[in-house]
Amino acid sequence: MVRMRAADWCLSAAGAALVMATSSDTEHPARNVADGSSDTFWTTTGMFPQEFIIGFPKRVTISKVGIQCYLVRSLRIERSVSKDPVDFKECVEKDLQHTEGQLQMEEFPLPDFQATYLRFIIKSAFDHFVSVHRVMAEGTAEDT
């Protein structure tokens, strides 16, 4: 019998790894998006687009993706099922609402799709810099 377990696959505690980010800040590194805390964050440099890629420890079936961020205007999320972070296909693209003084919290219910990597692309922003506090990918994987 194959057991499935639901989890947030974007957590470093679940085996997720940040494999690439387009900007780096020693005070607010990109790995913060996978630590499960809204108190830590990744901050971008002043140009757009900016992106980061999260790799999963195995192929997972995702039903919902979420993001906690600040000052993001336009976001695209893509997925890959490749062994390496290549051949991405778009999952969702959305313009976010500006929320003065508080985090933007967006959830994207998605038809169950498989992924080994998720790429988050911040296409534009409401300011020169944005912060991404947390990303979530709710789904299941076969226990092996």
PDB file of C-alpha atoms in Angstrom:
ATOM      1  CA  MET A   1       0.000   0.000   0.000  1.00  0.00           C
ATOM      2  CA  VAL A   2       1.324   3.449  -0.965  1.00  0.00           C
ATOM      3  CA  ARG A   3       0.748   6.125   1.654  1.00  0.00           C
ATOM      4  CA  MET A   4       0.455   9.767   0.685  1.00  0.00           C
ATOM      5  CA  ARG A   5       1.247  12.507   3.130  1.00  0.00           C
ATOM      6  CA  ALA A   6       0.266  16.137   2.766  1.00  0.00           C
ATOM      7  CA  ALA A   7       2.946  18.684   3.546  1.00  0.00           C
ATOM      8  CA  ASP A   8       4.277  22.145   2.798  1.00  0.00           C
ATOM      9  CA  TRP A   9       7.045  21.191   0.365  1.00  0.00           C
ATOM     10  CA  CYS A  10       8.611  24.679   0.289  1.00  0.00           C
ATOM     11  CA  LEU A  11       9.978  24.288   3.822  1.00  0.00           C
ATOM     12  CA  SER A  12      13.671  23.614   4.215  1.00  0.00           C
ATOM     13  CA  ALA A  13      12.612  21.286   7.053  1.00  0.00           C
ATOM     14  CA  ALA A  14      10.733  19.208   4.429  1.00  0.00           C
ATOM     15  CA  GLY A  15      13.868  18.956   2.316  1.00  0.00           C
ATOM     16  CA  ALA A  16      13.282  21.956   0.016  1.00  0.00           C
ATOM     17  CA  ALA A  17      16.335  23.848  -1.169  1.00  0.00           C
ATOM     18  CA  LEU A  18      16.724  27.290  -2.627  1.00  0.00           C
ATOM     19  CA  VAL A  19      18.683  26.530  -5.804  1.00  0.00           C
ATOM     20  CA  MET A  20      18.872  30.013  -7.369  1.00  0.00           C
ATOM     21  CA  ALA A  21      18.037  33.645  -6.669  1.00  0.00           C
ATOM     22  CA  THR A  22      18.729  36.667  -8.863  1.00  0.00           C
ATOM     23  CA  SER A  23      19.793  38.918  -6.007  1.00  0.00           C
ATOM     24  CA  SER A  24      21.595  38.455  -2.750  1.00  0.00           C
ATOM     25  CA  ASP A  25      21.665  40.356   0.520  1.00  0.00           C
ATOM     26  CA  THR A  26      23.745  39.062   3.431  1.00  0.00           C
ATOM     27  CA  GLU A  27      21.288  40.471   5.996  1.00  0.00           C
ATOM     28  CA  HIS A  28      18.216  39.024   4.215  1.00  0.00           C
ATOM     29  CA  PRO A  29      19.297  35.981   2.146  1.00  0.00           C
ATOM     30  CA  ALA A  30      16.996  34.198  -0.265  1.00  0.00           C
ATOM     31  CA  ARG A  31      17.045  30.994   1.813  1.00  0.00           C
ATOM     32  CA  ASN A  32      14.772  32.846   4.289  1.00  0.00           C
ATOM     33  CA  VAL A  33      11.762  32.217   2.018  1.00  0.00           C
ATOM     34  CA  ALA A  34      11.916  28.496   2.922  1.00  0.00           C
ATOM     35  CA  ASP A  35      12.448  28.730   6.703  1.00  0.00           C
ATOM     36  CA  GLY A  36       8.710  28.779   7.553  1.00  0.00           C
ATOM     37  CA  SER A  37       8.843  32.149   9.319  1.00  0.00           C
ATOM     38  CA  SER A  38       7.105  35.374   8.292  1.00  0.00           C
ATOM     39  CA  ASP A  39       9.610  37.319  10.428  1.00  0.00           C
ATOM     40  CA  THR A  40      12.553  36.600   8.111  1.00  0.00           C
ATOM     41  CA  PHE A  41      12.634  37.525   4.436  1.00  0.00           C
ATOM     42  CA  TRP A  42      14.569  37.856   1.188  1.00  0.00           C
ATOM     43  CA  THR A  43      14.965  41.346  -0.171  1.00  0.00           C
ATOM     44  CA  THR A  44      15.607  42.107  -3.822  1.00  0.00           C
ATOM     45  CA  THR A  45      17.895  44.613  -5.442  1.00  0.00           C
ATOM     46  CA  GLY A  46      16.393  47.439  -7.447  1.00  0.00           C
ATOM     47  CA  MET A  47      15.872  45.882 -10.894  1.00  0.00           C
ATOM     48  CA  PHE A  48      13.043  43.675 -12.186  1.00  0.00           C
ATOM     49  CA  PRO A  49      12.301  40.952 -12.964  1.00  0.00           C
ATOM     50  CA  GLN A  50      13.702  39.109  -9.949  1.00  0.00           C
ATOM     51  CA  GLU A  51      13.284  35.390  -9.385  1.00  0.00           C
ATOM     52  CA  PHE A  52      14.111  32.460  -7.189  1.00  0.00           C
ATOM     53  CA  ILE A  53      13.802  28.702  -7.622  1.00  0.00           C
ATOM     54  CA  ILE A  54      12.899  26.187  -4.920  1.00  0.00           C
ATOM     55  CA  GLY A  55      13.800  22.532  -5.451  1.00  0.00           C
ATOM     56  CA  PHE A  56      11.915  19.690  -3.815  1.00  0.00           C
ATOM     57  CA  PRO A  57      13.579  16.513  -2.485  1.00  0.00           C
ATOM     58  CA  LYS A  58      11.399  14.420  -4.825  1.00  0.00           C
ATOM     59  CA  ARG A  59       8.601  14.869  -7.338  1.00  0.00           C
ATOM     60  CA  VAL A  60       5.530  16.116  -5.507  1.00  0.00           C
ATOM     61  CA  THR A  61       1.901  16.735  -6.442  1.00  0.00           C
ATOM     62  CA  ILE A  62       1.008  20.338  -5.594  1.00  0.00           C
ATOM     63  CA  SER A  63      -2.578  21.488  -4.992  1.00  0.00           C
ATOM     64  CA  LYS A  64      -1.967  25.024  -3.705  1.00  0.00           C
ATOM     65  CA  VAL A  65       0.856  27.557  -3.788  1.00  0.00           C
ATOM     66  CA  GLY A  66       1.066  30.569  -1.490  1.00  0.00           C
ATOM     67  CA  ILE A  67       3.322  33.560  -0.973  1.00  0.00           C
ATOM     68  CA  GLN A  68       3.770  36.192   1.732  1.00  0.00           C
ATOM     69  CA  CYS A  69       5.484  39.242   0.297  1.00  0.00           C
ATOM     70  CA  TYR A  70       5.568  43.035   0.328  1.00  0.00           C
ATOM     71  CA  LEU A  71       5.378  45.544  -2.550  1.00  0.00           C
ATOM     72  CA  VAL A  72       5.097  42.877  -5.288  1.00  0.00           C
ATOM     73  CA  ARG A  73       2.999  44.165  -8.212  1.00  0.00           C
ATOM     74  CA  SER A  74       3.124  41.275 -10.693  1.00  0.00           C
ATOM     75  CA  LEU A  75       4.046  37.646  -9.988  1.00  0.00           C
ATOM     76  CA  ARG A  76       4.397  34.554 -12.154  1.00  0.00           C
ATOM     77  CA  ILE A  77       4.864  31.030 -10.785  1.00  0.00           C
ATOM     78  CA  GLU A  78       6.259  28.270 -12.976  1.00  0.00           C
ATOM     79  CA  ARG A  79       6.969  24.578 -12.431  1.00  0.00           C
ATOM     80  CA  SER A  80       9.370  21.994 -13.735  1.00  0.00           C
ATOM     81  CA  VAL A  81       9.348  18.208 -13.493  1.00  0.00           C
ATOM     82  CA  SER A  82      12.905  17.863 -14.784  1.00  0.00           C
ATOM     83  CA  LYS A  83      15.796  16.432 -12.789  1.00  0.00           C
ATOM     84  CA  ASP A  84      17.503  19.837 -13.118  1.00  0.00           C
ATOM     85  CA  PRO A  85      15.882  23.304 -12.853  1.00  0.00           C
ATOM     86  CA  VAL A  86      15.069  23.658 -16.570  1.00  0.00           C
ATOM     87  CA  ASP A  87      12.038  23.426 -18.892  1.00  0.00           C
ATOM     88  CA  PHE A  88       9.680  25.517 -16.738  1.00  0.00           C
ATOM     89  CA  LYS A  89       6.008  25.867 -17.618  1.00  0.00           C
ATOM     90  CA  GLU A  90       3.732  28.625 -16.360  1.00  0.00           C
ATOM     91  CA  CYS A  91       1.267  27.742 -13.582  1.00  0.00           C
ATOM     92  CA  VAL A  92      -0.215  31.106 -12.708  1.00  0.00           C
ATOM     93  CA  GLU A  93       0.406  34.805 -13.263  1.00  0.00           C
ATOM     94  CA  LYS A  94      -1.311  37.510 -11.250  1.00  0.00           C
ATOM     95  CA  ASP A  95      -1.208  41.213 -10.487  1.00  0.00           C
ATOM     96  CA  LEU A  96      -1.279  41.646  -6.699  1.00  0.00           C
ATOM     97  CA  GLN A  97      -3.037  44.337  -4.700  1.00  0.00           C
ATOM     98  CA  HIS A  98      -0.914  46.946  -2.925  1.00  0.00           C
ATOM     99  CA  THR A  99      -1.262  46.564   0.859  1.00  0.00           C
ATOM    100  CA  GLU A 100       0.165  49.588   2.628  1.00  0.00           C
ATOM    101  CA  GLY A 101       2.106  48.643   5.756  1.00  0.00           C
ATOM    102  CA  GLN A 102       1.200  44.950   5.791  1.00  0.00           C
ATOM    103  CA  LEU A 103       2.234  41.762   4.037  1.00  0.00           C
ATOM    104  CA  GLN A 104       0.530  40.635   0.864  1.00  0.00           C
ATOM    105  CA  MET A 105      -0.747  37.089   1.402  1.00  0.00           C
ATOM    106  CA  GLU A 106      -1.764  35.336  -1.777  1.00  0.00           C
ATOM    107  CA  GLU A 107      -2.884  31.755  -2.309  1.00  0.00           C
ATOM    108  CA  PHE A 108      -3.240  30.107  -5.677  1.00  0.00           C
ATOM    109  CA  PRO A 109      -5.334  26.919  -5.735  1.00  0.00           C
ATOM    110  CA  LEU A 110      -3.995  24.897  -8.632  1.00  0.00           C
ATOM    111  CA  PRO A 111      -5.180  21.743 -10.314  1.00  0.00           C
ATOM    112  CA  ASP A 112      -3.036  18.985  -8.873  1.00  0.00           C
ATOM    113  CA  PHE A 113       0.192  19.136 -10.823  1.00  0.00           C
ATOM    114  CA  GLN A 114       3.547  17.499 -10.363  1.00  0.00           C
ATOM    115  CA  ALA A 115       6.737  19.441  -9.793  1.00  0.00           C
ATOM    116  CA  THR A 116      10.345  18.969  -8.831  1.00  0.00           C
ATOM    117  CA  TYR A 117      11.025  22.732  -8.909  1.00  0.00           C
ATOM    118  CA  LEU A 118       8.988  25.923  -8.570  1.00  0.00           C
ATOM    119  CA  ARG A 119      10.202  29.228 -10.001  1.00  0.00           C
ATOM    120  CA  PHE A 120       8.759  32.452  -8.588  1.00  0.00           C
ATOM    121  CA  ILE A 121       9.240  35.437 -10.907  1.00  0.00           C
ATOM    122  CA  ILE A 122       8.564  38.934  -9.575  1.00  0.00           C
ATOM    123  CA  LYS A 123       7.888  40.792 -12.818  1.00  0.00           C
ATOM    124  CA  SER A 124       7.259  44.239 -11.324  1.00  0.00           C
ATOM    125  CA  ALA A 125       6.863  46.003  -7.994  1.00  0.00           C
ATOM    126  CA  PHE A 126       5.248  48.989  -6.307  1.00  0.00           C
ATOM    127  CA  ASP A 127       8.690  50.259  -5.224  1.00  0.00           C
ATOM    128  CA  HIS A 128      12.386  49.766  -6.032  1.00  0.00           C
ATOM    129  CA  PHE A 129      12.670  46.819  -3.635  1.00  0.00           C
ATOM    130  CA  VAL A 130      10.382  43.993  -2.541  1.00  0.00           C
ATOM    131  CA  SER A 131      10.548  41.421   0.217  1.00  0.00           C
ATOM    132  CA  VAL A 132       9.435  37.802   0.081  1.00  0.00           C
ATOM    133  CA  HIS A 133       8.807  36.419   3.564  1.00  0.00           C
ATOM    134  CA  ARG A 134       7.509  32.950   2.880  1.00  0.00           C
ATOM    135  CA  VAL A 135       6.428  30.637   0.085  1.00  0.00           C
ATOM    136  CA  MET A 136       4.278  27.545   0.503  1.00  0.00           C
ATOM    137  CA  ALA A 137       3.469  24.607  -1.752  1.00  0.00           C
ATOM    138  CA  GLU A 138       0.831  22.334  -0.293  1.00  0.00           C
ATOM    139  CA  GLY A 139       0.758  18.858  -1.697  1.00  0.00           C
ATOM    140  CA  THR A 140       1.518  15.189  -1.401  1.00  0.00           C
ATOM    141  CA  ALA A 141       4.264  12.777  -2.345  1.00  0.00           C
ATOM    142  CA  GLU A 142       4.401   9.035  -2.297  1.00  0.00           C
ATOM    143  CA  ASP A 143       6.310   7.676   0.670  1.00  0.00           C
ATOM    144  CA  THR A 144       9.306   5.810  -0.647  1.00  0.00           C
TER     145      THR A 144
END
